[in-house]
Amino acid sequence: MAALGREAGDDVRVAGVVPVGAAEVPKDIKIPTYTHGQSRPSLGDAKLSKPVVIEIIEKKIECLRKEKTLNIYGTLTFGTTAAFSGMLTNFIFRHRFKVTHDVLKTYASLTALPFLSTIVSYKLLVTDALCSGNISQENCVLRSSLIGIACGVLYPTALAFSKNGRLAFKYHTVPMPPKGRVLLYWLLLCHTEIKAMVIPLILQTTFGIFHGLQHYAIFESTLEKTVHED
């Protein structure tokens, strides 16, 4: 009889049937299961994960904001130097052509147009190219210096020459050029003033190189910080 009882008990355990008197596990207790080689998460990791992620995101936002702020200030300064160059050019040509009319109109256009053209050109040719990663340091410096020359010297010079030349022709403040040689006459008349534009040319070229180097260095440092934090 004892042997029969043991065999019956073994058959019950093999079949997966729990005897009535066996202790039952409460339903509200969950037993975690882990696979082989899986590390058990600790309570400290669960508590620190969210603040660490938030801190990383805040650092990235701060770096990007700093890079953007420095870039905006540098570009505005670059545009301001072009505006001053336009004002200087307008003053030189007005003095040479002996023009006294439309003072506010000529100074407003010679200040605003070089300023806006420098900012727009720099954003399209340098800032957007840096953000897309399709520009090297040499190209960044080259583009920045060319923008300084074109928008800060050549464009204001041509604009001041044409505006004040028309005013001089309109109000007869200088002798009228002979027919067929208008452009050559104006160039010979203003050759001294055109040579004087070498000064803003050197200044704009120097500032363009400096701004290009600074902008690329800021962008590179921000990119490295972002990569290291990842």
Short mmCIF file of C-alpha atoms in Angstrom, two decimals, residues 15-229:
data_model
loop_
_atom_site.label_atom_id
_atom_site.label_comp_id
_atom_site.label_asym_id
_atom_site.label_seq_id
_atom_site.Cartn_x
_atom_site.Cartn_y
_atom_site.Cartn_z
CA ALA A 15 1.36 15.39 -14.41
CA GLY A 16 1.81 18.92 -12.97
CA VAL A 17 -1.11 18.63 -10.54
CA VAL A 18 -0.47 20.36 -7.21
CA PRO A 19 -1.86 18.54 -4.18
CA VAL A 20 -4.61 20.25 -2.28
CA GLY A 21 -2.52 20.81 0.83
CA ALA A 22 0.42 22.40 -0.99
CA ALA A 23 1.24 26.09 -0.38
CA GLU A 24 -0.08 28.40 -3.05
CA VAL A 25 1.71 31.53 -4.29
CA PRO A 26 -0.38 34.70 -3.82
CA LYS A 27 -1.60 36.18 -7.06
CA ASP A 28 -0.41 39.74 -6.26
CA ILE A 29 3.24 38.70 -6.07
CA LYS A 30 5.04 38.72 -9.43
CA ILE A 31 8.20 36.74 -9.76
CA PRO A 32 10.60 38.34 -12.28
CA THR A 33 12.24 36.08 -14.80
CA TYR A 34 15.69 36.70 -16.27
CA THR A 35 17.38 35.11 -19.22
CA HIS A 36 20.94 33.91 -19.12
CA GLY A 37 23.48 36.75 -19.33
CA GLN A 38 20.90 39.48 -18.70
CA SER A 39 21.87 41.99 -16.02
CA ARG A 40 19.30 42.76 -13.38
CA PRO A 41 18.28 46.45 -13.37
CA SER A 42 18.96 48.20 -10.13
CA LEU A 43 16.75 50.76 -8.47
CA GLY A 44 19.50 53.40 -8.66
CA ASP A 45 19.76 53.06 -12.47
CA ALA A 46 16.03 53.50 -12.82
CA LYS A 47 16.10 56.65 -10.72
CA LEU A 48 19.12 58.23 -12.52
CA SER A 49 18.22 57.44 -16.11
CA LYS A 50 15.63 60.18 -16.59
CA PRO A 51 17.64 63.06 -15.00
CA VAL A 52 20.74 62.06 -16.96
CA VAL A 53 18.83 62.13 -20.25
CA ILE A 54 17.34 65.52 -19.41
CA GLU A 55 20.78 66.88 -18.51
CA ILE A 56 22.28 65.68 -21.81
CA ILE A 57 19.45 67.26 -23.77
CA GLU A 58 19.85 70.54 -21.90
CA LYS A 59 23.60 70.58 -22.59
CA LYS A 60 23.02 70.01 -26.29
CA ILE A 61 20.43 72.76 -26.44
CA GLU A 62 22.78 75.10 -24.58
CA CYS A 63 25.67 74.37 -26.95
CA LEU A 64 23.49 74.88 -30.01
CA ARG A 65 22.06 78.09 -28.57
CA LYS A 66 25.57 79.38 -27.82
CA GLU A 67 26.78 78.54 -31.31
CA LYS A 68 23.74 80.20 -32.88
CA THR A 69 24.05 83.30 -30.69
CA LEU A 70 27.75 83.79 -31.46
CA ASN A 71 27.07 83.21 -35.14
CA ILE A 72 24.29 85.85 -35.17
CA TYR A 73 26.43 88.41 -33.37
CA GLY A 74 29.38 87.79 -35.68
CA THR A 75 27.25 88.05 -38.82
CA LEU A 76 25.60 91.25 -37.59
CA THR A 77 29.02 92.71 -36.88
CA PHE A 78 30.16 91.68 -40.34
CA GLY A 79 27.13 93.40 -41.87
CA THR A 80 27.73 96.49 -39.74
CA THR A 81 31.27 96.87 -41.07
CA ALA A 82 29.88 96.65 -44.61
CA ALA A 83 27.35 99.36 -43.72
CA PHE A 84 30.13 101.64 -42.42
CA SER A 85 32.07 100.96 -45.60
CA GLY A 86 29.03 102.04 -47.61
CA MET A 87 28.72 105.22 -45.59
CA LEU A 88 32.39 106.01 -46.14
CA THR A 89 32.08 105.35 -49.87
CA ASN A 90 29.03 107.59 -50.13
CA PHE A 91 30.82 110.38 -48.28
CA ILE A 92 33.87 110.16 -50.57
CA PHE A 93 31.89 110.24 -53.81
CA ARG A 94 29.50 112.94 -52.65
CA HIS A 95 32.49 115.09 -51.78
CA ARG A 96 34.13 114.38 -55.13
CA PHE A 97 30.99 115.07 -57.17
CA LYS A 98 30.14 118.08 -54.97
CA VAL A 99 26.64 116.78 -54.44
CA THR A 100 24.53 118.35 -51.69
CA HIS A 101 21.08 116.99 -52.60
CA ASP A 102 19.28 113.85 -51.35
CA VAL A 103 21.60 113.37 -48.39
CA LEU A 104 19.26 111.13 -46.38
CA LYS A 105 18.24 109.07 -49.38
CA THR A 106 21.77 108.25 -50.49
CA TYR A 107 23.08 107.53 -47.00
CA ALA A 108 20.09 105.31 -46.17
CA SER A 109 20.52 103.19 -49.29
CA LEU A 110 24.34 103.02 -48.98
CA THR A 111 23.97 101.84 -45.38
CA ALA A 112 21.05 99.43 -45.58
CA LEU A 113 21.81 97.65 -48.86
CA PRO A 114 25.41 96.57 -48.05
CA PHE A 115 24.28 95.50 -44.57
CA LEU A 116 21.43 93.33 -45.85
CA SER A 117 23.38 91.90 -48.77
CA THR A 118 26.23 90.85 -46.46
CA ILE A 119 23.92 89.10 -43.99
CA VAL A 120 21.90 87.29 -46.66
CA SER A 121 24.98 86.23 -48.65
CA TYR A 122 26.78 84.99 -45.55
CA LYS A 123 23.80 82.92 -44.43
CA LEU A 124 23.31 81.32 -47.83
CA LEU A 125 26.95 80.69 -48.70
CA VAL A 126 28.56 80.02 -45.30
CA THR A 127 26.09 79.32 -42.48
CA ASP A 128 23.85 76.94 -44.43
CA ALA A 129 26.88 75.18 -45.90
CA LEU A 130 28.36 74.67 -42.42
CA CYS A 131 25.09 73.27 -41.07
CA SER A 132 24.92 70.78 -43.94
CA GLY A 133 28.58 69.79 -43.42
CA ASN A 134 29.57 70.44 -47.05
CA ILE A 135 32.31 73.00 -46.44
CA SER A 136 35.86 72.88 -45.13
CA GLN A 137 37.71 75.46 -43.08
CA GLU A 138 39.55 76.83 -46.12
CA ASN A 139 36.32 77.22 -48.09
CA CYS A 140 34.64 78.85 -45.10
CA VAL A 141 37.39 81.47 -44.80
CA LEU A 142 37.51 82.01 -48.57
CA ARG A 143 33.76 82.53 -48.87
CA SER A 144 33.68 84.85 -45.88
CA SER A 145 36.49 87.04 -47.25
CA LEU A 146 34.91 87.15 -50.73
CA ILE A 147 31.60 88.23 -49.20
CA GLY A 148 33.42 90.99 -47.35
CA ILE A 149 35.04 92.20 -50.58
CA ALA A 150 31.96 91.94 -52.79
CA CYS A 151 29.26 93.16 -50.40
CA GLY A 152 31.40 95.49 -48.30
CA VAL A 153 33.56 97.20 -50.94
CA LEU A 154 32.70 96.54 -54.58
CA TYR A 155 28.93 96.79 -54.24
CA PRO A 156 28.94 100.02 -52.15
CA THR A 157 31.51 101.58 -54.48
CA ALA A 158 29.46 100.87 -57.60
CA LEU A 159 26.26 101.99 -55.86
CA ALA A 160 27.74 105.25 -54.57
CA PHE A 161 29.37 105.95 -57.92
CA SER A 162 26.12 105.50 -59.85
CA LYS A 163 23.84 107.35 -57.40
CA ASN A 164 26.08 110.38 -56.87
CA GLY A 165 27.05 110.44 -60.52
CA ARG A 166 23.39 110.72 -61.52
CA LEU A 167 22.87 113.48 -58.96
CA ALA A 168 25.93 115.33 -60.26
CA PHE A 169 24.63 115.01 -63.82
CA LYS A 170 21.16 116.14 -62.76
CA TYR A 171 22.22 119.21 -60.78
CA HIS A 172 25.31 120.04 -62.89
CA THR A 173 27.68 120.12 -59.91
CA VAL A 174 30.65 118.97 -62.02
CA PRO A 175 31.54 119.54 -65.69
CA MET A 176 29.52 117.35 -67.99
CA PRO A 177 31.34 114.49 -69.74
CA PRO A 178 31.75 114.50 -73.52
CA LYS A 179 29.41 112.32 -75.52
CA GLY A 180 30.52 108.75 -75.99
CA ARG A 181 33.06 108.82 -73.14
CA VAL A 182 30.81 109.12 -70.09
CA LEU A 183 32.12 106.12 -68.14
CA LEU A 184 35.78 106.85 -68.92
CA TYR A 185 35.28 110.48 -67.91
CA TRP A 186 33.74 109.53 -64.54
CA LEU A 187 36.49 106.99 -63.87
CA LEU A 188 39.22 109.52 -64.58
CA LEU A 189 37.42 112.06 -62.45
CA CYS A 190 37.17 109.68 -59.48
CA HIS A 191 40.43 107.75 -59.83
CA THR A 192 41.76 109.16 -56.54
CA GLU A 193 38.61 108.17 -54.67
CA ILE A 194 38.66 104.71 -56.21
CA LYS A 195 42.23 104.24 -55.00
CA ALA A 196 41.14 105.32 -51.52
CA MET A 197 38.77 102.33 -51.42
CA VAL A 198 41.83 100.14 -50.87
CA ILE A 199 41.54 100.94 -47.15
CA PRO A 200 38.03 99.46 -46.67
CA LEU A 201 39.04 96.64 -49.01
CA ILE A 202 41.85 95.60 -46.66
CA LEU A 203 39.63 96.00 -43.60
CA GLN A 204 36.75 93.98 -45.03
CA THR A 205 39.07 91.22 -46.26
CA THR A 206 40.77 90.97 -42.86
CA PHE A 207 37.50 90.93 -40.97
CA GLY A 208 36.05 88.36 -43.38
CA ILE A 209 38.98 86.00 -42.78
CA PHE A 210 38.75 86.48 -39.01
CA HIS A 211 34.99 85.93 -38.94
CA GLY A 212 35.24 82.83 -41.11
CA LEU A 213 37.89 81.28 -38.84
CA GLN A 214 35.91 82.12 -35.71
CA HIS A 215 32.64 80.80 -37.08
CA TYR A 216 34.21 77.52 -38.21
CA ALA A 217 35.94 77.06 -34.83
CA ILE A 218 32.66 77.59 -32.97
CA PHE A 219 30.84 75.16 -35.24
CA GLU A 220 33.56 72.52 -34.89
CA SER A 221 33.70 72.78 -31.08
CA THR A 222 29.91 72.52 -30.82
CA LEU A 223 29.92 69.46 -33.07
CA GLU A 224 32.64 67.76 -31.00
CA LYS A 225 30.76 68.40 -27.75
CA THR A 226 27.61 66.93 -29.22
CA VAL A 227 29.44 63.80 -30.41
CA HIS A 228 31.19 63.25 -27.05
CA GLU A 229 27.94 63.63 -25.14
#
